[in-house]
């Protein structure tokens, strides 16, 4: 395999690239119509090349020497044969190439629903019974149970390939989805075939509400948020309804509380137009969470108690969550205390981060796109300057990479898809802020990466692409007896930083970082899905679908 390309298709109006790893520079592109009139040359035709090829460059992250074929000039929709170095692939140029993808990425959250049945009517072959519907018992720091604290916290999405449910990742995933809606709402409809479809509310909001209702249940009466709910150990590879171990609830933490305050405040803004009572409930809960943070300023980082194995999602600082929460709360209340908090923290946080640990990017989006006119010009200008500088750094990474990927060779760690999509979000927003297309074009290459223009040659979305990955570290996809994995799941991707046992045993240790990937169910370190890897993919895809 020497042709690395976007296997879902290219938008006729946008730039189009593929990356070649073959030795030569022999390459041509033809569509059916061109093929009909093509006459094989007689004599030496080694240099037939009807597209522009870049000079060969060394790509550090993959160890590959690559050339880029730029076929942006082709804009007629249709199927094209791309032939290079004795190999051929079919590339599609089509209108709205990302619409079905965008819907499937959102629908994947439905398949992650916990605490309810997934009937065949909505889930097709991926249907299953009700799971994790019991109450959860609080675990103390020493790992013992506190039998007096038993909480009903049913619902929400399974975090990833495991069945844990964690607040910090939930807050971020919901926010990515809600920002996708707030910025690109014309792409969202009410037709994803989920139980709420047809209720007059876009399904992306119906789906987020399922998570938000659970998050509300995770809030203690004093406003603090329990960190997570999970069984003692990661379940075996069984269906969720077979995972009947007791549910454990973990103590209230600062970052979960602040992240919740942010996401709930944002949600109150978004749902106001559809359901004012729900919006008010969210806002009240967000304010209570904020007040809890003010009343409990002594930060205590979360570490897993001993002798258990669910995700830790520990974080060393909540300053970024507080920055984000202050922005969202100021946008909906206009209260001075939130503005003070926003200004106080703005310089100290990285406003270009959209991950489960570093969250200030969402606060920046709130300032730029939601309440720009409520903030003074100097504040916005300096925030924007820093944000665009981050976009420039991403752009530089993209230009240095043979595969046009916004990640350095040292970035291929657990969930490498997150920094790549994070940087795509930064560049998309920089394009929206400055109108400069260089950012959009580089962001497009990150979507291309997701869909196959990467060193592994896999599309990292199940069900999308000729060589889509097939064996996610996702318990239902393994246990459901259906050949195809649940569709619309995003893989964490190559991870040289911390290989799991299967990756260690089967990937040669000198493999380049961008190829340290295994499409094999046991590979938790390189092939799991997670809600907060799907959600930035939703944002990026929705943007390109909205053009
Ligand atoms: O996404 C998390 C990544 O940043 C960490 O390095 C990794 C190891 O601690 O854990 C990842 O999160 C996993 C979580 O702990 C449990 N659910 C599955 C998550 C995705 O692999
Ligand atoms: Zn469940």
Coordinates of C-alpha atoms and ligand atoms in Angstrom, one line a residue:
X1 CA 0.0 0.0 0.0
X2 CA 1.7 3.2 -1.1
X3 CA -1.2 5.6 -1.7
X4 CA -2.5 7.3 1.4
X5 CA -5.7 9.2 0.8
X6 CA -9.0 10.4 2.2
X7 CA -11.1 7.3 1.7
X8 CA -14.4 9.0 2.3
X9 CA -14.1 11.5 -0.5
X10 CA -13.1 15.0 -1.4
X11 CA -15.3 18.1 -1.7
X12 CA -15.1 19.3 -5.3
X13 CA -14.5 22.9 -4.1
X14 CA -11.8 22.2 -1.6
X15 CA -8.1 21.4 -1.9
X16 CA -7.3 17.7 -2.5
X17 CA -4.2 15.9 -1.6
X18 CA -2.9 12.3 -1.3
X19 CA 0.5 11.1 -0.1
X20 CA 2.6 8.6 -2.0
X21 CA 5.2 6.4 -0.4
X22 CA 6.4 4.6 -3.5
X23 CA 9.8 5.0 -5.0
X24 CA 9.0 6.7 -8.3
X25 CA 7.2 9.7 -9.4
X26 CA 4.9 7.9 -11.8
X27 CA 1.4 8.9 -11.2
X28 CA -1.8 9.7 -13.0
X29 CA -5.4 10.5 -12.3
X30 CA -8.3 9.6 -14.6
X31 CA -12.0 9.6 -14.2
X32 CA -14.3 7.3 -16.2
X33 CA -14.8 10.0 -18.9
X34 CA -11.1 10.6 -19.3
X35 CA -10.5 6.9 -19.4
X36 CA -12.9 6.6 -22.4
X37 CA -10.7 8.9 -24.5
X38 CA -7.4 7.8 -23.2
X39 CA -4.9 6.3 -25.7
X40 CA -2.0 4.4 -24.3
X41 CA 1.2 6.0 -25.5
X42 CA 3.6 4.1 -27.6
X43 CA 7.2 4.1 -26.6
X44 CA 8.6 5.4 -23.4
X45 CA 5.8 6.8 -21.2
X46 CA 7.6 6.6 -17.8
X47 CA 7.0 10.2 -17.2
X48 CA 3.3 10.3 -17.7
X49 CA 2.0 12.4 -14.9
X50 CA -1.0 14.6 -15.3
X51 CA -0.9 15.9 -11.7
X52 CA 1.5 17.9 -9.7
X53 CA 3.8 15.9 -7.5
X54 CA 5.9 17.5 -4.8
X55 CA 9.5 16.6 -4.4
X56 CA 10.2 13.7 -2.1
X57 CA 10.6 14.6 1.5
X58 CA 11.5 12.7 4.6
X59 CA 8.7 12.4 7.2
X60 CA 10.1 12.1 10.7
X61 CA 7.0 10.8 12.4
X62 CA 6.6 7.8 10.1
X63 CA 10.2 7.3 8.8
X64 CA 8.7 7.4 5.3
X65 CA 10.0 9.3 2.3
X66 CA 6.9 10.7 0.7
X67 CA 5.6 12.8 -2.2
X68 CA 2.3 14.7 -2.2
X69 CA 0.0 14.6 -5.1
X70 CA -2.1 17.6 -5.3
X71 CA -5.2 17.1 -7.5
X72 CA -7.1 20.2 -6.3
X73 CA -7.6 21.2 -9.9
X74 CA -10.0 18.3 -10.4
X75 CA -13.4 19.5 -9.4
X76 CA -15.8 17.4 -11.5
X77 CA -17.6 15.0 -9.1
X78 CA -17.1 11.3 -9.8
X79 CA -14.9 8.3 -9.3
X80 CA -11.2 8.8 -10.2
X81 CA -8.5 6.2 -10.5
X82 CA -5.3 7.4 -8.9
X83 CA -2.5 5.2 -10.2
X84 CA 1.0 5.5 -8.8
X85 CA 4.0 3.3 -8.5
X86 CA 2.1 0.3 -9.9
X87 CA -0.8 0.6 -7.5
X88 CA -4.3 2.0 -8.1
X89 CA -7.0 3.2 -5.8
X90 CA -10.4 4.8 -6.5
X91 CA -10.9 8.2 -5.1
X92 CA -14.2 10.0 -4.9
X93 CA -14.9 13.6 -5.5
X94 CA -18.4 14.3 -4.5
X95 CA -20.8 16.9 -3.2
X96 CA -21.3 16.8 0.6
X97 CA -18.7 14.1 1.2
X98 CA -18.9 14.5 5.0
X99 CA -22.6 14.6 5.7
X100 CA -23.2 10.8 6.3
X101 CA -20.0 10.8 8.3
X102 CA -21.1 13.7 10.5
X103 CA -24.4 11.9 11.2
X104 CA -22.6 8.6 12.0
X105 CA -20.2 10.3 14.3
X106 CA -23.1 11.8 16.3
X107 CA -25.1 8.6 16.2
X108 CA -22.1 6.7 17.8
X109 CA -23.0 8.5 21.0
X110 CA -26.4 6.8 21.0
X111 CA -24.6 3.4 20.8
X112 CA -22.6 4.4 24.0
X113 CA -25.8 5.0 26.0
X114 CA -25.9 3.4 29.4
X115 CA -28.7 2.5 31.7
X116 CA -31.3 1.9 28.9
X117 CA -32.1 -0.8 26.4
X118 CA -30.9 -0.1 22.8
X119 CA -33.8 -1.6 20.8
X120 CA -33.3 -3.0 17.3
X121 CA -35.5 -0.2 16.0
X122 CA -32.7 2.3 16.6
X123 CA -29.6 0.2 17.1
X124 CA -30.1 -2.3 14.3
X125 CA -27.9 -5.3 14.7
X126 CA -26.1 -3.5 17.6
X127 CA -29.2 -3.7 19.9
X128 CA -28.7 -4.8 23.5
X129 CA -30.5 -5.0 26.8
X130 CA -30.5 -2.5 29.6
X131 CA -27.1 -2.1 31.4
X132 CA -25.7 -0.7 34.6
X133 CA -29.1 0.4 36.0
X134 CA -28.3 -0.1 39.7
X135 CA -27.3 2.4 42.3
X136 CA -23.6 3.1 43.0
X137 CA -21.8 3.0 46.4
X138 CA -19.2 5.6 47.3
X139 CA -15.6 4.4 47.6
X140 CA -13.4 6.1 50.2
X141 CA -9.8 7.2 49.4
X142 CA -8.5 4.0 51.1
X143 CA -10.5 1.9 48.7
X144 CA -13.1 0.8 51.2
X145 CA -16.8 1.3 50.5
X146 CA -18.9 3.8 52.4
X147 CA -22.1 1.8 52.7
X148 CA -24.1 4.9 53.8
X149 CA -23.6 6.7 50.5
X150 CA -25.6 4.9 47.8
X151 CA -26.5 7.1 44.8
X152 CA -28.8 6.7 41.8
X153 CA -26.6 7.8 38.9
X154 CA -28.1 5.8 36.1
X155 CA -27.6 7.0 32.4
X156 CA -25.0 8.8 30.4
X157 CA -22.6 7.4 27.8
X158 CA -20.1 4.6 28.3
X159 CA -16.8 6.5 28.1
X160 CA -15.0 4.5 25.6
X161 CA -14.4 0.8 24.9
X162 CA -14.9 0.3 28.7
X163 CA -18.1 0.8 30.6
X164 CA -17.0 3.5 33.0
X165 CA -18.7 6.9 33.1
X166 CA -16.5 9.8 34.0
X167 CA -17.5 13.5 34.5
X168 CA -14.4 15.3 33.1
X169 CA -14.4 13.6 29.7
X170 CA -18.2 13.9 29.6
X171 CA -18.1 17.6 30.1
X172 CA -15.7 18.1 27.3
X173 CA -17.4 15.7 24.9
X174 CA -20.8 17.5 25.5
X175 CA -19.2 20.8 24.9
X176 CA -17.5 19.8 21.7
X177 CA -20.9 18.6 20.4
X178 CA -22.7 21.7 21.6
X179 CA -20.1 24.0 20.0
X180 CA -20.5 22.1 16.8
X181 CA -24.2 22.8 17.1
X182 CA -23.8 26.5 18.0
X183 CA -21.3 27.2 15.2
X184 CA -22.5 24.9 12.4
X185 CA -26.2 24.3 13.3
X186 CA -27.5 24.2 9.7
X187 CA -26.0 20.7 9.3
X188 CA -27.9 19.2 12.1
X189 CA -31.3 17.6 11.7
X190 CA -33.7 15.6 13.7
X191 CA -33.3 12.3 11.8
X192 CA -30.6 10.1 13.4
X193 CA -33.1 7.4 14.2
X194 CA -32.7 7.7 18.0
X195 CA -35.7 7.4 20.3
X196 CA -36.2 11.2 20.4
X197 CA -36.0 11.7 16.6
X198 CA -38.9 13.7 15.3
X199 CA -39.4 15.7 18.4
X200 CA -38.6 18.9 16.7
X201 CA -35.2 19.2 18.4
X202 CA -32.0 18.5 16.5
X203 CA -30.8 15.0 17.4
X204 CA -27.4 16.2 18.4
X205 CA -29.1 18.1 21.2
X206 CA -31.4 15.1 22.1
X207 CA -28.2 13.0 22.3
X208 CA -26.3 15.5 24.5
X209 CA -29.3 15.7 26.8
X210 CA -29.0 12.0 27.6
X211 CA -25.5 12.7 28.9
X212 CA -26.5 15.9 30.7
X213 CA -29.3 14.2 32.6
X214 CA -26.8 11.7 33.9
X215 CA -24.3 14.5 34.8
X216 CA -27.0 16.2 36.8
X217 CA -27.5 13.0 38.8
X218 CA -23.8 12.9 39.5
X219 CA -24.1 16.3 41.4
X220 CA -24.2 16.1 45.1
X221 CA -26.7 18.2 47.0
X222 CA -23.9 20.7 48.0
X223 CA -23.0 21.3 44.3
X224 CA -19.9 19.1 44.0
X225 CA -19.7 16.5 41.2
X226 CA -18.7 12.9 41.8
X227 CA -15.7 12.1 39.7
X228 CA -16.9 8.9 38.1
X229 CA -19.0 5.7 38.4
X230 CA -17.5 2.4 37.3
X231 CA -17.2 -1.2 38.4
X232 CA -14.2 -2.1 40.5
X233 CA -12.3 -3.5 37.5
X234 CA -12.6 -3.0 33.8
X235 CA -15.1 -5.5 32.6
X236 CA -14.1 -8.5 30.5
X237 CA -15.1 -8.3 26.8
X238 CA -18.8 -8.9 27.4
X239 CA -21.9 -7.0 26.4
X240 CA -22.8 -4.2 28.8
X241 CA -25.9 -5.9 30.2
X242 CA -23.7 -8.8 31.2
X243 CA -21.5 -6.6 33.2
X244 CA -23.4 -6.9 36.5
X245 CA -20.6 -6.2 39.0
X246 CA -21.4 -3.6 41.7
X247 CA -21.2 0.0 40.7
X248 CA -18.7 2.2 42.6
X249 CA -19.0 5.9 42.9
X250 CA -15.9 8.1 43.4
X251 CA -15.5 11.2 45.5
X252 CA -16.3 14.7 44.5
X253 CA -13.4 16.4 42.7
X254 CA -12.6 19.9 41.8
X255 CA -11.9 19.4 38.1
X256 CA -15.1 17.4 37.6
X257 CA -17.1 20.1 39.4
X258 CA -15.6 23.0 37.4
X259 CA -15.9 21.1 34.1
X260 CA -19.5 20.4 34.9
X261 CA -20.2 24.0 35.7
X262 CA -18.9 25.0 32.3
X263 CA -20.7 22.4 30.3
X264 CA -24.0 22.8 32.2
X265 CA -23.8 26.6 31.7
X266 CA -23.2 26.2 28.0
X267 CA -26.0 23.7 27.8
X268 CA -28.4 26.1 29.5
X269 CA -27.6 28.6 26.8
X270 CA -28.2 26.1 24.0
X271 CA -31.4 24.4 25.3
X272 CA -33.0 27.7 26.3
X273 CA -34.8 28.0 23.0
X274 CA -36.1 24.4 23.1
X275 CA -36.9 23.8 26.8
X276 CA -36.7 26.7 29.2
X277 CA -37.3 24.6 32.3
X278 CA -34.4 22.3 31.4
X279 CA -32.2 25.3 30.7
X280 CA -33.0 26.8 34.1
X281 CA -32.3 23.5 35.8
X282 CA -28.9 23.3 34.1
X283 CA -28.0 26.9 35.0
X284 CA -29.0 26.4 38.6
X285 CA -26.8 23.3 38.7
X286 CA -23.9 25.1 37.0
X287 CA -24.0 28.0 39.5
X288 CA -24.2 25.5 42.4
X289 CA -21.1 23.8 41.1
X290 CA -19.3 27.1 40.7
X291 CA -20.3 28.1 44.3
X292 CA -18.9 24.7 45.5
X293 CA -15.6 25.6 43.8
X294 CA -15.5 29.0 45.6
X295 CA -16.3 27.4 48.9
X296 CA -13.7 24.7 48.5
X297 CA -10.6 26.4 47.2
X298 CA -8.0 23.8 48.4
X299 CA -7.3 21.7 45.3
X300 CA -7.0 18.0 45.9
X301 CA -5.9 16.1 42.7
X302 CA -7.7 12.9 42.1
X303 CA -5.8 9.6 42.2
X304 CA -7.4 6.2 41.9
X305 CA -7.8 4.5 45.3
X306 CA -5.8 1.2 45.6
X307 CA -6.8 -2.1 44.0
X308 CA -9.1 -1.1 41.2
X309 CA -8.8 -0.4 37.6
X310 CA -11.1 2.1 36.0
X311 CA -9.9 5.3 34.2
X312 CA -8.3 7.8 36.6
X313 CA -8.7 11.0 34.6
X314 CA -6.6 12.8 37.2
X315 CA -5.7 16.4 36.5
X316 CA -3.1 18.6 38.1
X317 CA -4.9 21.9 37.8
X318 CA -8.5 23.1 37.4
X319 CA -7.5 26.7 36.4
X320 CA -8.4 25.9 32.8
X321 CA -11.8 24.4 33.8
X322 CA -12.5 27.5 35.9
X323 CA -11.5 29.8 33.0
X324 CA -13.9 27.9 30.8
X325 CA -16.7 27.8 33.4
X326 CA -16.3 31.5 34.1
X327 CA -16.7 32.3 30.3
X328 CA -19.8 30.1 30.0
X329 CA -21.4 31.5 33.2
X330 CA -20.7 35.1 32.2
X331 CA -22.2 34.5 28.8
X332 CA -25.5 33.4 30.4
X333 CA -25.7 35.5 33.5
X334 CA -23.7 38.7 32.8
X335 CA -22.6 38.7 36.4
X336 CA -19.4 40.6 37.3
X337 CA -18.0 37.8 39.5
X338 CA -17.6 35.5 36.4
X339 CA -16.1 38.3 34.4
X340 CA -13.5 38.9 37.1
X341 CA -12.7 35.2 37.2
X342 CA -12.4 35.1 33.4
X343 CA -10.0 38.0 33.3
X344 CA -8.0 36.8 36.3
X345 CA -7.1 33.5 34.6
X346 CA -7.0 34.3 30.9
X347 CA -3.2 34.8 30.8
X348 CA -2.3 31.7 32.7
X349 CA -4.2 29.1 30.7
X350 CA -3.5 27.6 27.2
X351 CA -6.5 28.9 25.2
X352 CA -5.8 26.5 22.4
X353 CA -6.6 23.2 24.2
X354 CA -9.7 21.1 23.8
X355 CA -9.0 17.9 25.6
X356 CA -10.3 16.2 28.7
X357 CA -7.4 17.5 30.8
X358 CA -6.8 20.9 29.2
X359 CA -10.1 22.6 28.5
X360 CA -9.5 26.4 28.1
X361 CA -10.1 26.3 24.4
X362 CA -13.8 26.0 25.0
X363 CA -13.7 29.1 27.1
X364 CA -11.9 30.9 24.2
X365 CA -14.7 29.8 21.8
X366 CA -17.3 31.2 24.1
X367 CA -15.4 34.6 24.2
X368 CA -14.9 34.7 20.4
X369 CA -18.2 33.4 19.0
X370 CA -20.8 33.7 21.8
X371 CA -20.2 36.9 23.7
X372 CA -17.6 38.9 21.7
X373 CA -19.6 42.1 22.1
X374 CA -19.9 41.7 25.9
X375 CA -16.1 41.8 26.3
X376 CA -13.8 44.7 25.9
X377 CA -11.9 45.0 22.7
X378 CA -8.4 44.8 24.2
X379 CA -9.2 41.6 26.1
X380 CA -10.6 39.9 22.9
X381 CA -7.8 41.1 20.8
X382 CA -5.1 39.7 23.1
X383 CA -7.0 36.4 23.5
X384 CA -7.4 36.2 19.7
X385 CA -3.7 37.0 19.1
X386 CA -2.7 34.1 21.3
X387 CA -5.2 31.8 19.7
X388 CA -4.1 32.6 16.2
X389 CA -0.4 32.1 17.3
X390 CA -1.4 28.6 18.3
X391 CA -3.0 28.1 14.9
X392 CA 0.3 29.2 13.3
X393 CA 2.2 26.6 15.3
X394 CA -0.3 24.0 14.1
X395 CA 0.1 25.2 10.6
X396 CA 3.9 24.9 10.9
X397 CA 3.6 21.3 12.2
X398 CA 1.4 20.6 9.2
X399 CA 3.9 22.0 6.8
X400 CA 6.8 20.1 8.4
X401 CA 5.0 16.8 8.2
X402 CA 5.2 14.7 5.0
X403 CA 1.6 13.6 5.7
X404 CA 0.5 17.2 6.4
X405 CA -0.4 16.2 10.0
X406 CA -0.5 18.8 12.8
X407 CA 1.5 16.7 15.2
X408 CA 5.2 16.3 15.8
X409 CA 7.0 12.9 15.9
X410 CA 6.9 13.0 19.7
X411 CA 3.2 13.5 19.9
X412 CA 2.1 9.9 19.0
X413 CA 1.0 9.0 22.5
X414 CA -2.2 7.7 24.0
X415 CA -5.1 9.1 21.9
X416 CA -2.9 10.8 19.3
X417 CA -6.0 11.6 17.4
X418 CA -6.9 14.1 20.1
X419 CA -4.1 16.6 19.5
X420 CA -4.5 16.2 15.8
X421 CA -8.2 17.0 15.9
X422 CA -7.6 19.6 18.6
X423 CA -5.3 21.4 16.2
X424 CA -7.8 21.1 13.4
X425 CA -10.4 22.8 15.6
X426 CA -7.8 25.6 16.4
X427 CA -7.1 26.1 12.7
X428 CA -10.8 26.0 11.8
X429 CA -11.5 28.7 14.4
X430 CA -8.5 30.7 13.2
X431 CA -10.0 30.6 9.7
X432 CA -13.4 31.8 11.1
X433 CA -11.6 34.6 13.0
X434 CA -9.2 35.8 10.3
X435 CA -10.8 34.7 7.1
X436 CA -7.5 33.2 6.1
X437 CA -7.9 30.0 4.0
X438 CA -4.4 28.6 4.8
X439 CA -5.9 27.6 8.2
X440 CA -8.9 25.9 6.6
X441 CA -6.7 24.1 4.1
X442 CA -4.4 22.7 6.8
X443 CA -7.5 21.7 8.9
X444 CA -8.8 19.8 5.9
X445 CA -5.5 17.7 6.0
X446 CA -6.3 16.6 9.6
X447 CA -9.7 15.4 8.4
X448 CA -7.9 13.6 5.6
X449 CA -5.6 12.1 8.2
X450 CA -8.6 10.8 10.1
X451 CA -10.0 9.3 6.9
X452 CA -6.8 7.5 5.7
X453 CA -4.2 10.0 4.6
X454 CA -1.9 8.8 7.4
X455 CA 1.1 6.5 7.6
X456 CA -0.9 3.5 8.6
X457 CA -3.3 3.8 5.6
X458 CA -6.3 3.1 7.8
X459 CA -9.3 5.2 8.1
X460 CA -9.7 5.8 11.8
X461 CA -13.6 5.8 11.7
X462 CA -15.4 2.5 11.7
X463 CA -17.5 2.0 8.6
X464 CA -16.0 4.9 6.7
X465 CA -13.4 4.1 4.0
X466 CA -12.2 1.2 2.0
X467 CA -9.6 0.4 4.7
X468 CA -11.5 1.5 7.8
X469 CA -10.2 0.0 11.0
X470 CA -12.3 -3.0 12.0
X471 CA -11.3 -4.2 15.4
X472 CA -11.7 -1.4 18.0
X473 CA -10.9 -2.1 21.6
X474 CA -14.7 -1.6 22.2
X475 CA -16.4 -4.3 24.3
X476 CA -19.8 -4.3 22.4
X477 CA -18.1 -4.4 19.0
X478 CA -16.3 -7.5 20.1
X479 CA -19.1 -9.2 22.0
X480 CA -22.2 -8.6 20.0
X481 CA -21.7 -11.3 17.4
X482 CA -21.9 -8.9 14.5
X483 CA -19.0 -8.9 12.1
X484 CA -18.8 -5.2 11.5
X485 CA -17.9 -3.0 14.5
X486 CA -20.4 -0.4 15.7
X487 CA -20.2 2.3 13.1
X488 CA -18.9 5.9 13.5
X489 CA -16.3 5.1 16.2
X490 CA -13.0 7.0 16.2
X491 CA -9.8 5.2 17.1
X492 CA -7.2 6.8 19.4
X493 CA -4.6 5.9 16.8
X494 CA -0.8 5.3 16.9
X495 CA 0.7 5.4 20.4
X496 CA 4.3 4.8 20.8
X497 CA 4.4 6.3 24.3
X498 CA 2.7 3.5 26.3
X499 CA 2.1 0.4 24.3
X500 CA -0.3 -2.3 25.8
X501 CA 0.8 -5.9 25.9
X502 CA -0.5 -6.8 22.5
X503 CA 1.1 -3.8 20.8
X504 CA 4.4 -4.6 22.6
X505 CA 4.4 -8.2 21.5
X506 CA 3.5 -7.6 17.9
X507 CA 4.8 -4.2 16.8
X508 CA 8.6 -4.2 16.3
X509 CA 10.1 -1.7 18.9
X510 CA 11.9 0.3 16.2
X511 CA 8.6 1.1 14.4
X512 CA 8.2 4.8 13.8
X513 CA 5.7 6.6 16.1
X514 CA 3.1 7.4 13.5
X515 CA 2.9 3.7 12.6
X516 CA 2.8 2.4 16.2
X517 CA -0.7 1.1 15.7
X518 CA -2.5 -2.2 15.8
X519 CA -6.0 -2.8 14.4
X520 CA -6.6 -5.5 16.9
X521 CA -9.2 -5.6 19.7
X522 CA -6.7 -6.1 22.6
X523 CA -4.8 -2.9 21.7
X524 CA -6.2 -0.6 24.3
X525 CA -3.3 1.8 23.8
X526 CA -3.7 2.3 20.1
X527 CA -7.2 1.2 19.0
X528 CA -9.8 2.2 21.6
X529 CA -12.6 4.7 20.9
X530 CA -13.6 7.4 23.4
X531 CA -16.4 9.9 23.5
X532 CA -13.9 12.8 23.6
X533 CA -12.1 11.5 20.4
X534 CA -15.4 11.2 18.6
X535 CA -16.6 14.6 19.7
X536 CA -13.8 16.7 18.2
X537 CA -14.2 14.6 15.0
X538 CA -17.9 15.8 15.0
X539 CA -16.8 19.4 15.3
X540 CA -14.3 19.2 12.4
X541 CA -16.6 17.2 10.2
X542 CA -19.5 19.5 10.9
X543 CA -17.5 22.5 9.8
X544 CA -16.5 20.9 6.5
X545 CA -20.1 19.7 6.0
X546 CA -21.4 23.2 6.7
X547 CA -19.3 24.9 3.8
Ligands
LIG1 O1 -7.6 9.2 27.1 C1 -6.8 8.7 28.3 C2 -5.4 9.0 28.0 O2 -5.2 10.4 27.9 C3 -4.5 8.3 29.1 O3 -3.2 8.5 28.7 C4 -4.9 6.9 29.2 C5 -4.1 6.1 30.2 O4 -4.4 6.5 31.5 O5 -6.3 6.8 29.5 C6 -7.1 7.3 28.5 O6 -8.4 7.1 28.9 C7 -9.0 5.9 29.0 C8 -9.6 5.8 30.4 O7 -8.7 5.8 31.4 C9 -10.6 4.7 30.5 N1 -11.5 4.6 29.4 C10 -10.9 4.5 28.1 C11 -10.0 5.7 27.9 C12 -9.4 5.7 26.5 O8 -8.4 4.8 26.3
LIG2 ZN1 -24.0 0.6 30.7

